[in-house]
Short mmCIF file of C-alpha atoms and ligand atoms in Angstrom, two decimals:
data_model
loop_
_atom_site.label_atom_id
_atom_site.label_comp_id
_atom_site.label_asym_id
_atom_site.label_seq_id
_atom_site.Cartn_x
_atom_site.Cartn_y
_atom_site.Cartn_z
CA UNK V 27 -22.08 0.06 15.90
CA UNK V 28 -20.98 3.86 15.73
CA UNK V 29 -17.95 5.11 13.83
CA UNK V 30 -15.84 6.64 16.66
CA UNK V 31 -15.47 4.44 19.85
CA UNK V 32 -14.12 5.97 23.22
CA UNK V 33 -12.00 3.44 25.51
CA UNK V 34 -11.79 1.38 22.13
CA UNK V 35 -10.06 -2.04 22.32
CA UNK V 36 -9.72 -3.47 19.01
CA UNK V 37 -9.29 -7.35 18.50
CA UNK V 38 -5.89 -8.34 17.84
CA UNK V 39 -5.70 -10.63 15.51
CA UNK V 40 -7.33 -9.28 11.84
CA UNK V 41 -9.52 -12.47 11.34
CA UNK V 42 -11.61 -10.80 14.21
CA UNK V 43 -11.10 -7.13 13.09
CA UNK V 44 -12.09 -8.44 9.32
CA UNK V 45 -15.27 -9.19 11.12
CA UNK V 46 -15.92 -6.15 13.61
CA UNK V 47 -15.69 -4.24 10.09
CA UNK V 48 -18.27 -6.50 8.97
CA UNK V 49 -20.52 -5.43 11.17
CA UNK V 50 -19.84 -1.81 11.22
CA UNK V 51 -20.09 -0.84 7.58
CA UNK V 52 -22.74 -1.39 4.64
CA UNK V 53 -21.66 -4.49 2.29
CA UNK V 54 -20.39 -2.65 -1.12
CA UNK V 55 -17.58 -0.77 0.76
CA UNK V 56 -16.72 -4.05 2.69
CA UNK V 57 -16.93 -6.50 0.08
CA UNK V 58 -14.92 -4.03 -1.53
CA UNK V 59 -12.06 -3.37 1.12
CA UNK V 60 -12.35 -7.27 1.81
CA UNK V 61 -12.42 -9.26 -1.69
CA UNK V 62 -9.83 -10.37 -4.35
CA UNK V 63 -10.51 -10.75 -8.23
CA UNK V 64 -11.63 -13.84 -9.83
CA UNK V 65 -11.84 -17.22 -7.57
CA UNK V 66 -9.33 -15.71 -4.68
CA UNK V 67 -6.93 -18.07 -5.27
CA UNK V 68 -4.21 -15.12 -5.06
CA UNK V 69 -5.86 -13.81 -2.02
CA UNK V 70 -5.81 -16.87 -0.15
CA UNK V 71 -2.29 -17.85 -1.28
CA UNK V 72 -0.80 -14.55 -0.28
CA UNK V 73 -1.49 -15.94 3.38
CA UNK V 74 -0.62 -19.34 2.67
CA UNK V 75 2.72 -18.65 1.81
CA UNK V 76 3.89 -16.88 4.91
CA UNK V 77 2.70 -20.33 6.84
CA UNK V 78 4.68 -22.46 4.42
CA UNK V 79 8.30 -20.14 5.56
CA UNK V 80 9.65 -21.15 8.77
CA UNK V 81 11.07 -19.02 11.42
CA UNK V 82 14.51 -21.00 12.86
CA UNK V 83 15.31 -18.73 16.06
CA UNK V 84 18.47 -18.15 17.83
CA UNK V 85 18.90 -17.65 21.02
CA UNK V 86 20.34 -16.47 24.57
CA UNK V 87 21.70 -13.57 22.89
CA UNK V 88 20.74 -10.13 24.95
CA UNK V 89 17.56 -8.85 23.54
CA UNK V 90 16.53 -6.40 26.35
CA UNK V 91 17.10 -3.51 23.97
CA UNK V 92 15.72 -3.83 20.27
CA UNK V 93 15.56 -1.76 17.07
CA UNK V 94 12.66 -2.33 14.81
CA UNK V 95 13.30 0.29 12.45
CA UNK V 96 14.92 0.04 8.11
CA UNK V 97 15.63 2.91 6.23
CA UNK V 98 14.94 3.47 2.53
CA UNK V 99 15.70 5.88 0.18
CA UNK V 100 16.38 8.27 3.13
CA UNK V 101 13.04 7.45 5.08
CA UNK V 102 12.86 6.10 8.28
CA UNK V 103 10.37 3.38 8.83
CA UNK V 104 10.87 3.20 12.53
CA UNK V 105 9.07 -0.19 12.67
CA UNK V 106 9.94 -1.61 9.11
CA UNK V 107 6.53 -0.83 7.66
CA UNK V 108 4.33 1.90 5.67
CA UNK V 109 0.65 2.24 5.01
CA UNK V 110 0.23 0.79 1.66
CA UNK V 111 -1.49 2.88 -0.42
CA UNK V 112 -5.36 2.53 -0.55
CA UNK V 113 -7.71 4.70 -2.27
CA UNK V 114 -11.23 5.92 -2.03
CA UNK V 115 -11.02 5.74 2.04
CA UNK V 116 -13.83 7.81 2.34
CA UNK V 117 -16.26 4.89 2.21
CA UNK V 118 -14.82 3.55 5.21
CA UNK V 119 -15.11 6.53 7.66
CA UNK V 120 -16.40 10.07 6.43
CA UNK V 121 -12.70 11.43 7.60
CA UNK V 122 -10.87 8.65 5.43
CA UNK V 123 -6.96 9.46 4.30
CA UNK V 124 -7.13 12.32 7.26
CA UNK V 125 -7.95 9.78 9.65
CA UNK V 126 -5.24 7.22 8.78
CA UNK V 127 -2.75 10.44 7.90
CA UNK V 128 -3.26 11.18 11.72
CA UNK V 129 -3.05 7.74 13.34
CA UNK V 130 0.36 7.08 11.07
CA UNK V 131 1.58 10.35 12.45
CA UNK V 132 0.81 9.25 15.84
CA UNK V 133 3.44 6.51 15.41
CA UNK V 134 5.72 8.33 12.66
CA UNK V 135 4.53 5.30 10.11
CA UNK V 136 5.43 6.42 7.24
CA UNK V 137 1.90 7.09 4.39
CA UNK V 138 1.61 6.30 1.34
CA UNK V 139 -0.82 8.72 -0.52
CA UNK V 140 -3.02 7.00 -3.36
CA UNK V 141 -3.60 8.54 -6.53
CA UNK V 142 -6.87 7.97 -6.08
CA UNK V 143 -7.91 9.59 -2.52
CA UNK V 144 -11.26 11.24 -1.10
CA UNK V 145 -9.09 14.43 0.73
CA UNK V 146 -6.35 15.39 -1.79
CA UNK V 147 -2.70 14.88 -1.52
CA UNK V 148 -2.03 18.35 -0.10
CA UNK V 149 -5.04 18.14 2.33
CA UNK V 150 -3.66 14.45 3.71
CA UNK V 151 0.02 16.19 4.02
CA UNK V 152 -1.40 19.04 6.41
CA UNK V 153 -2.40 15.60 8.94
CA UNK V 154 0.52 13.88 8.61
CA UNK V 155 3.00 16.75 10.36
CA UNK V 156 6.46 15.49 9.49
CA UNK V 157 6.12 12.30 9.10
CA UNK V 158 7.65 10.88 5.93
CA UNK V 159 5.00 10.13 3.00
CA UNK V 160 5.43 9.21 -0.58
CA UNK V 161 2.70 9.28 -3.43
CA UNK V 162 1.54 6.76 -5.37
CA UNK V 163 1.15 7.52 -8.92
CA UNK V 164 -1.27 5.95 -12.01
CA UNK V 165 0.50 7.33 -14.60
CA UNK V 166 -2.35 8.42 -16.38
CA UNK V 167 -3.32 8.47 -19.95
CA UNK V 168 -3.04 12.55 -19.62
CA UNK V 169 0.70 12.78 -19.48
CA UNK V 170 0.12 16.26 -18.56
CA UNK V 171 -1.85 15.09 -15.29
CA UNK V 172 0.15 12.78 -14.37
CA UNK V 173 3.48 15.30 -14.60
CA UNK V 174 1.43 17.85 -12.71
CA UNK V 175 0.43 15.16 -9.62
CA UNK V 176 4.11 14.58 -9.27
CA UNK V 177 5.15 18.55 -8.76
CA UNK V 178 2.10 19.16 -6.53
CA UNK V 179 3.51 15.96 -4.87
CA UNK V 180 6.97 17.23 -4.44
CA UNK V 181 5.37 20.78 -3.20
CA UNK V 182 3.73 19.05 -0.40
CA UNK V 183 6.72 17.06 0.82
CA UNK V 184 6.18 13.57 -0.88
CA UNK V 185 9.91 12.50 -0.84
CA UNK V 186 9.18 9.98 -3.30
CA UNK V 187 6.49 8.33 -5.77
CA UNK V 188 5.85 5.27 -6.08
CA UNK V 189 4.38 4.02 -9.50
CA UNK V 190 1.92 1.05 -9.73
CA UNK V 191 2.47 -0.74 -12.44
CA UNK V 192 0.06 -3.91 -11.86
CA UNK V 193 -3.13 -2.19 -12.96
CA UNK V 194 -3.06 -1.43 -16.40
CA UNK V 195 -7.09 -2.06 -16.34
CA UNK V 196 -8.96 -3.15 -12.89
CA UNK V 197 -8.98 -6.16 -12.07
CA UNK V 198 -11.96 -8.24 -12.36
CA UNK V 199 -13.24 -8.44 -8.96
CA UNK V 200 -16.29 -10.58 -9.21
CA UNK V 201 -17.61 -9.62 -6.05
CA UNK V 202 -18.06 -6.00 -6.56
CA UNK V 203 -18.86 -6.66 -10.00
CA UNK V 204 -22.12 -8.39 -8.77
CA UNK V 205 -22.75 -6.17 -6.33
CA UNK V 206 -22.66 -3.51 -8.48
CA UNK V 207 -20.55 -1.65 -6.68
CA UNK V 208 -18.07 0.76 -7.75
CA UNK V 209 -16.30 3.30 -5.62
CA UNK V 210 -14.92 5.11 -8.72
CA UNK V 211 -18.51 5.63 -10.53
CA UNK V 212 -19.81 7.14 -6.79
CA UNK V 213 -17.05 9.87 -7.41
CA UNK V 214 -14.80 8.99 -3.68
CA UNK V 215 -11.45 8.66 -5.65
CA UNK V 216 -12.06 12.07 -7.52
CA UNK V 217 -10.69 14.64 -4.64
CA UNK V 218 -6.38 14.79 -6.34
CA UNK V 219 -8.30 15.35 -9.90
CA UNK V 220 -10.91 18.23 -8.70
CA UNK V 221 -8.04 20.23 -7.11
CA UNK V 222 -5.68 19.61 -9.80
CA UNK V 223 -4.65 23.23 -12.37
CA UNK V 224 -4.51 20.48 -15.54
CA UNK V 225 -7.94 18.76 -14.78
CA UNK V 226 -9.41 21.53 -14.48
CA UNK V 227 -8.27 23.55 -17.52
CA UNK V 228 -10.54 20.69 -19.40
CA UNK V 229 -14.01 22.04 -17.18
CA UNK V 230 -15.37 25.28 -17.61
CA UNK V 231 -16.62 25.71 -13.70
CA UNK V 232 -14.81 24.32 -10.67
CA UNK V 233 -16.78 21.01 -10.44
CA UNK V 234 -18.02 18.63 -7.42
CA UNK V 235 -16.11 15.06 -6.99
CA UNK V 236 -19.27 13.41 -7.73
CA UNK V 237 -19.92 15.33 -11.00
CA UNK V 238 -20.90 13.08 -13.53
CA UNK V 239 -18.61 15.06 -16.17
CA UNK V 240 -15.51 14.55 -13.33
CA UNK V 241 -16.47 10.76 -12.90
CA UNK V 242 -16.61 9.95 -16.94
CA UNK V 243 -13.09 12.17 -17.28
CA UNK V 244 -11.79 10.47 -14.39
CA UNK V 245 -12.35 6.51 -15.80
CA UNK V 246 -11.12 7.90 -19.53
CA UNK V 247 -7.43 8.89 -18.35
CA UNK V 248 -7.26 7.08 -14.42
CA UNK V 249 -5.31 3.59 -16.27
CA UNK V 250 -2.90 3.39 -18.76
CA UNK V 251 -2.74 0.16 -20.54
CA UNK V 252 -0.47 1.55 -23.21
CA UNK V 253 2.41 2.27 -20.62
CA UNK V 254 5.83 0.89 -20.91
CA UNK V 255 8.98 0.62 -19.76
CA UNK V 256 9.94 3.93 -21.93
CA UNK V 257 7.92 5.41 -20.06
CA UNK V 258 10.07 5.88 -16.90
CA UNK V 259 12.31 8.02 -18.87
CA UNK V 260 10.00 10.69 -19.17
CA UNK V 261 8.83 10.78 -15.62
CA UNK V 262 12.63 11.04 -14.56
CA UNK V 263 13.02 13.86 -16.46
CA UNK V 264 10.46 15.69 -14.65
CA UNK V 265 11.50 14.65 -11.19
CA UNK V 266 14.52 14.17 -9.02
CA UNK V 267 12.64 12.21 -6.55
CA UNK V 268 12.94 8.46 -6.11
CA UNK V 269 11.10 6.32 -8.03
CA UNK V 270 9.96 2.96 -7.13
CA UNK V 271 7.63 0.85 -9.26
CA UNK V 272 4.89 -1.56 -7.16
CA UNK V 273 4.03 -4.55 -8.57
CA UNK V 274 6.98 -6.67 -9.66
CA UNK V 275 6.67 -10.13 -9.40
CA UNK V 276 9.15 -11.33 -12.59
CA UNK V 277 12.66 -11.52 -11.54
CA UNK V 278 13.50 -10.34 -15.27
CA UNK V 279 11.37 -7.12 -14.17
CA UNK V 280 13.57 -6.58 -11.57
CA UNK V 281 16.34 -6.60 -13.32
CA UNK V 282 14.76 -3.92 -16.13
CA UNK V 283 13.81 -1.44 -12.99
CA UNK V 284 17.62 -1.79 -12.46
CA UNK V 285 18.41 -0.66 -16.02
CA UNK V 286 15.92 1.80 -16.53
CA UNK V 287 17.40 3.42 -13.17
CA UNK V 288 14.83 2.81 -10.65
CA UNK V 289 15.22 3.28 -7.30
CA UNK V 290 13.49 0.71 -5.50
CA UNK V 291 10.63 -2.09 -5.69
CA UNK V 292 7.60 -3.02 -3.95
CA UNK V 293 7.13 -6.76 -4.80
CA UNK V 294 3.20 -7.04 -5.14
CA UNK V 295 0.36 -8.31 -6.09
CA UNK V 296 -2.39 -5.71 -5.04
CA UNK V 297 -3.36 -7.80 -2.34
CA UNK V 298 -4.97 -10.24 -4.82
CA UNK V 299 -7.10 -7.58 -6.20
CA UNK V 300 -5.48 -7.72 -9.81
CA UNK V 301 -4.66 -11.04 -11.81
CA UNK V 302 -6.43 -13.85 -9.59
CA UNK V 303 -4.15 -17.13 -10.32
CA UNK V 304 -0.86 -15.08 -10.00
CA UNK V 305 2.04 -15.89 -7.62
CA UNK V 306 1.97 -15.05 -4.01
CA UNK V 307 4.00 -11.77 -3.00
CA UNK V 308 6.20 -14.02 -1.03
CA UNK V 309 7.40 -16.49 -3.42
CA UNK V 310 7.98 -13.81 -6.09
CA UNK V 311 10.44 -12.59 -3.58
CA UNK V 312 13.52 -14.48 -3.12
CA UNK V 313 14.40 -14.98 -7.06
CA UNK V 314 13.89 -10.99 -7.35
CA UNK V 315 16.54 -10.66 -3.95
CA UNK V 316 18.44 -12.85 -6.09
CA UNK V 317 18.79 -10.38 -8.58
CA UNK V 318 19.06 -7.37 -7.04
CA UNK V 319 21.76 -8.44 -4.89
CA UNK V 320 20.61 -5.01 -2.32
CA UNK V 321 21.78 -2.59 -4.90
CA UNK V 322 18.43 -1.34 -4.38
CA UNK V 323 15.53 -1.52 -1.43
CA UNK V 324 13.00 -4.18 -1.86
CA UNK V 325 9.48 -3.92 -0.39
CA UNK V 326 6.78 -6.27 -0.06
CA UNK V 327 3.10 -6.25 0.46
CA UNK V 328 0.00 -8.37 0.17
CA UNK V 329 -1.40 -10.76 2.91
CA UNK V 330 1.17 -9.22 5.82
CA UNK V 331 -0.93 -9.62 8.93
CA UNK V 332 1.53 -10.36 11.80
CA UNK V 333 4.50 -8.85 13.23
CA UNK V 334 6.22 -13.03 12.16
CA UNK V 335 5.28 -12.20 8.76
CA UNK V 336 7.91 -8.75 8.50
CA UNK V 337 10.36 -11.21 10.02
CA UNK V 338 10.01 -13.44 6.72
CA UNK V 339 9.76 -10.72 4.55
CA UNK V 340 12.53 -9.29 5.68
CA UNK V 341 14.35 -12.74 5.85
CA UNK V 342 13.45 -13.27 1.94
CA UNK V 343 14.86 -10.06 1.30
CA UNK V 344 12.82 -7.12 1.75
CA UNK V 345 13.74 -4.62 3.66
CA UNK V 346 10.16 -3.42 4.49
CA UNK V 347 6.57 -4.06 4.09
CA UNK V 348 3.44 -2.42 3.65
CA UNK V 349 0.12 -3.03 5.59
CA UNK V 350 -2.90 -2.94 3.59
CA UNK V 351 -6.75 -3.86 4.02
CA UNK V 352 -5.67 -4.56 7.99
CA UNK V 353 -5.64 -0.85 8.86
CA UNK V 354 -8.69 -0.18 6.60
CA UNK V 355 -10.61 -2.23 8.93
CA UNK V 356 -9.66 -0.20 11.84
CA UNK V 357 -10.67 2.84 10.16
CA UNK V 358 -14.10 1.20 8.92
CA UNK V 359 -14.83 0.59 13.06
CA UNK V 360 -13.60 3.47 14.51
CA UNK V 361 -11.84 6.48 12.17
CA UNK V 362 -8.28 7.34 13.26
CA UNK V 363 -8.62 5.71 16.69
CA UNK V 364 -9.76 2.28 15.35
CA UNK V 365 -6.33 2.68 13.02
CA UNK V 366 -4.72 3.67 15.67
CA UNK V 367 -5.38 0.99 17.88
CA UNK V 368 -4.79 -1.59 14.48
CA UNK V 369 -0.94 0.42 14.47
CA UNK V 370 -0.39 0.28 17.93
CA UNK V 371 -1.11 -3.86 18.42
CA UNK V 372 0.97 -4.65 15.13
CA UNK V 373 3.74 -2.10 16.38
CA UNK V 374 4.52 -4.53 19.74
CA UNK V 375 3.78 -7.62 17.70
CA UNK V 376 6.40 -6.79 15.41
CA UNK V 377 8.77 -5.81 18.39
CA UNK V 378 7.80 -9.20 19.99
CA UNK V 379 8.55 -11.18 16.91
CA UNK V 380 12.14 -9.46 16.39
CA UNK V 381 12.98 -10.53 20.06
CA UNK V 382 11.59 -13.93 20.10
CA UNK V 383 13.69 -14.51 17.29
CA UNK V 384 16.47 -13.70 19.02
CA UNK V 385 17.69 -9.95 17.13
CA UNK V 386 17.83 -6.77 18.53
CA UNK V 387 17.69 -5.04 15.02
CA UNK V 388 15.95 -6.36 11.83
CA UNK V 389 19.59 -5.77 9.90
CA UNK V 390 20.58 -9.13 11.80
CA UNK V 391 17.22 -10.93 9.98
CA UNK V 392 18.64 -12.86 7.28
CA UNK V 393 18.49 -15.75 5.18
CA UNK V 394 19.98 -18.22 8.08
CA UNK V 395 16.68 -17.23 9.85
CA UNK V 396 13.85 -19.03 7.87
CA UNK V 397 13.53 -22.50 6.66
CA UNK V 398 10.70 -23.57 3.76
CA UNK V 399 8.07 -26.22 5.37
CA UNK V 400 8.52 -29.51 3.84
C1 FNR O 503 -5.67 -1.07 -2.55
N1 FNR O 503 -4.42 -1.06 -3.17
C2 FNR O 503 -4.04 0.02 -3.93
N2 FNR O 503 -2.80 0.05 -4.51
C3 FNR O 503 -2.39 1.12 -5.23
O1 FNR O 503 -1.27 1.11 -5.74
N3 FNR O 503 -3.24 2.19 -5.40
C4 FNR O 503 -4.49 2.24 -4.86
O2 FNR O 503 -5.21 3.22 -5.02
C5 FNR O 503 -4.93 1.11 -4.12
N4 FNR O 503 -6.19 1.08 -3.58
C6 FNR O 503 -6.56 0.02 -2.78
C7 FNR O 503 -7.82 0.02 -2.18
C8 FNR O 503 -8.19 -1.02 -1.32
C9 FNR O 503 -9.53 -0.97 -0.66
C10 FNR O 503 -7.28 -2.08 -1.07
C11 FNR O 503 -7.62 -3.20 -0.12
C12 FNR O 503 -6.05 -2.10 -1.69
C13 FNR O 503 -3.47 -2.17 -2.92
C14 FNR O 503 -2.63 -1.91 -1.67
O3 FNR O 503 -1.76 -0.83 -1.87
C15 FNR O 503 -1.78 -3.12 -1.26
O4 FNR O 503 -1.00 -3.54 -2.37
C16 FNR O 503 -2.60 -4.30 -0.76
O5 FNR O 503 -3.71 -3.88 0.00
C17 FNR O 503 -1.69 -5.17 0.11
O6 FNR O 503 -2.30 -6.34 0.48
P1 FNR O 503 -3.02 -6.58 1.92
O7 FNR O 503 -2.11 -6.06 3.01
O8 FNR O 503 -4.32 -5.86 1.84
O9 FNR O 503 -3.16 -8.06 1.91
#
């Protein structure tokens, strides 16, 4: 199978795409993309719990004319979801981030920039146009760094970062671990570090992402384990941008992002990639809607595959959801049009879904909408 595809026609359903990508790439990158930590259990019950939440329609009420669209923090997500952020996309298509960057700009998705990209963050902003983007931020050990990623951020039009707060070290993701594969030691999550002023002040010559020097650096600051709530303080000190953290799953978590002054949440689990045996995005959710009582946007993320599953997300209480690994198996078959494709199909399932429920805008989703399986 070749990497770009003319007159492509994707599968629709990601079980299928999940195996076109299969085929199309070596194993390490796809185990990677494709894989939780530990046993899966996470993994698996990320997807379970959408199929235990019941959609209760209602209908015969005109639907002929439909609005799929939230807005957060002044962003538009014209179909009420993002590109979640996923790094090192370089060992899924040669053009990684540039190629997704285009193919969310085709359909005004809004992109969420990793910390950890192949292209850096002012590279991916020249692809996406306009559209809105944010940056997601591992506040490194390098305070200095990590200040410096959110200005060059702000420079190139990031209107808000997002900070992950889940990985504190990897997680241990058994499958890699005995395939010995590691993007990060391969140097494809090095590109926002090489062009950075304070990385570079610590080498003597400009060095290549692959650089052994750059790599070692790169794994010394990258986590933080040390990083707490105090924290936030000094990052909104050097920012006026929104902050949202990504990875909540404690209620009482959600109600210390509201002290500390954050400005919104993506409820998360890293798509099982982090702590295997830890609850399912959507069952974190409705406690932490609970407490926020919408005095501040909730997103979710982890095992959304359907345009049913924003419906339940957004009927649990988020406002908006992020699509993850599903996309990076379009771009693994085909670069931006094998995303594009990926966007396109979950675009009209999620218009579908909103009319077969019987809405003509996700603000009339709610609560009376979904019923728990017994
Ligand atoms: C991720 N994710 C992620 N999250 C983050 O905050 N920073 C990152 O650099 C990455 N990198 C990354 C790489 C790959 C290959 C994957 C699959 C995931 C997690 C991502 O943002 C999101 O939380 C999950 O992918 C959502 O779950 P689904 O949609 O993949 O089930």
């Amino acid at each position: 199978m070749t990497n770009s595809i003319s007159n492509l026609e994707l599968p629709h359903s990601v079980s299928l795409l999940e195996k076109m990508a299969a085929e199309s790439i070596e194993n390490g990158p796809f185990t990677y993309v494709h894989s939780g930590s530990g046993n899966e259990i996470t993994l698996k019950a990320n997807i379970d719990a959408f199929e235990s939440w019941q959609i209760v329609p209602k209908y015969l009420n005109d639907v002929s004319i439909r609005d799929t669209s939230s807005k957060i923090l002044d962003t538009t997500f014209p179909n009420s979801f993002a590109l979640a952020p996923v790094g090192v996309q370089s060992i899924f298509h040669p053009e990684g981030e540039l190629a997704s960057a285009r193919a969310a700009a085709h359909y005004g998705v809004p992109f969420i920039a990793s910390t950890f990209t192949s292209h850096s963050l002012e590279e991916i902003a020249t692809h996406l146009g306009d559209t809105p983007r944010w940056f997601q931020l591992y506040w490194s050990k390098d305070e200095e760094l990590a200040i410096s990623m959110v200005k060059r951020a702000e420079k190139a039009g990031y209107s808000a970062i997002v900070i992950t707060v889940d990985t504190s070290l990897i997680g241990n993701r058994e499958r890699d671990l005995n395939n010995g594969y590691s993007p990060l030691k391969l140097g494809k999550g090095s590109a926002n570090y090489i062009n950075d002023p304070v990385f570079l002040e610590r080498f003597k010559t400009r060095p290549s992402s692959d650089d052994k020097g750059v790599i070692e650096k790169i794994g010394d600051v990258l986590f933080n384990p040390s990083l707490t709530w105090e924290d936030l303080r000094t990052i909104k000190k050097h920012t006026s941008l929104p902050i949202l953290l990504k990875g909540i799953l404690h209620e009482e978590d959600a109600s210390k992002a509201m002290d500390y002054g954050v400005d919104g949440l993506i409820v998360s689990n890293h798509g099982g990639r982090q702590l295997d045996g830890c609850i399912s995005s959507l069952e974190a959710l409705p406690p932490i809607a609970d407490v926020i009582q919408g005095r501040m946007p909730i997103l979710l993320d982890s095992g959304i595959r359907r345009g049913s599953d924003v419906i339940k997300a957004r009927a649990l209480g988020a406002s908006a959801v992020l699509l993850g690994r599903p996309f990076v198996y379009g771009l693994a078959i085909a670069g931006e049009q094998g995303v594009r494709q990926v966007l396109k199909n979950f675009i009209n399932d999620i218009d579908t879904s909103l009319a077969l429920t019987g809405c003509t805008s996700m603000s009339q989703v709610n609560k009376s909408l979904i019923r728990r399986k017994k």
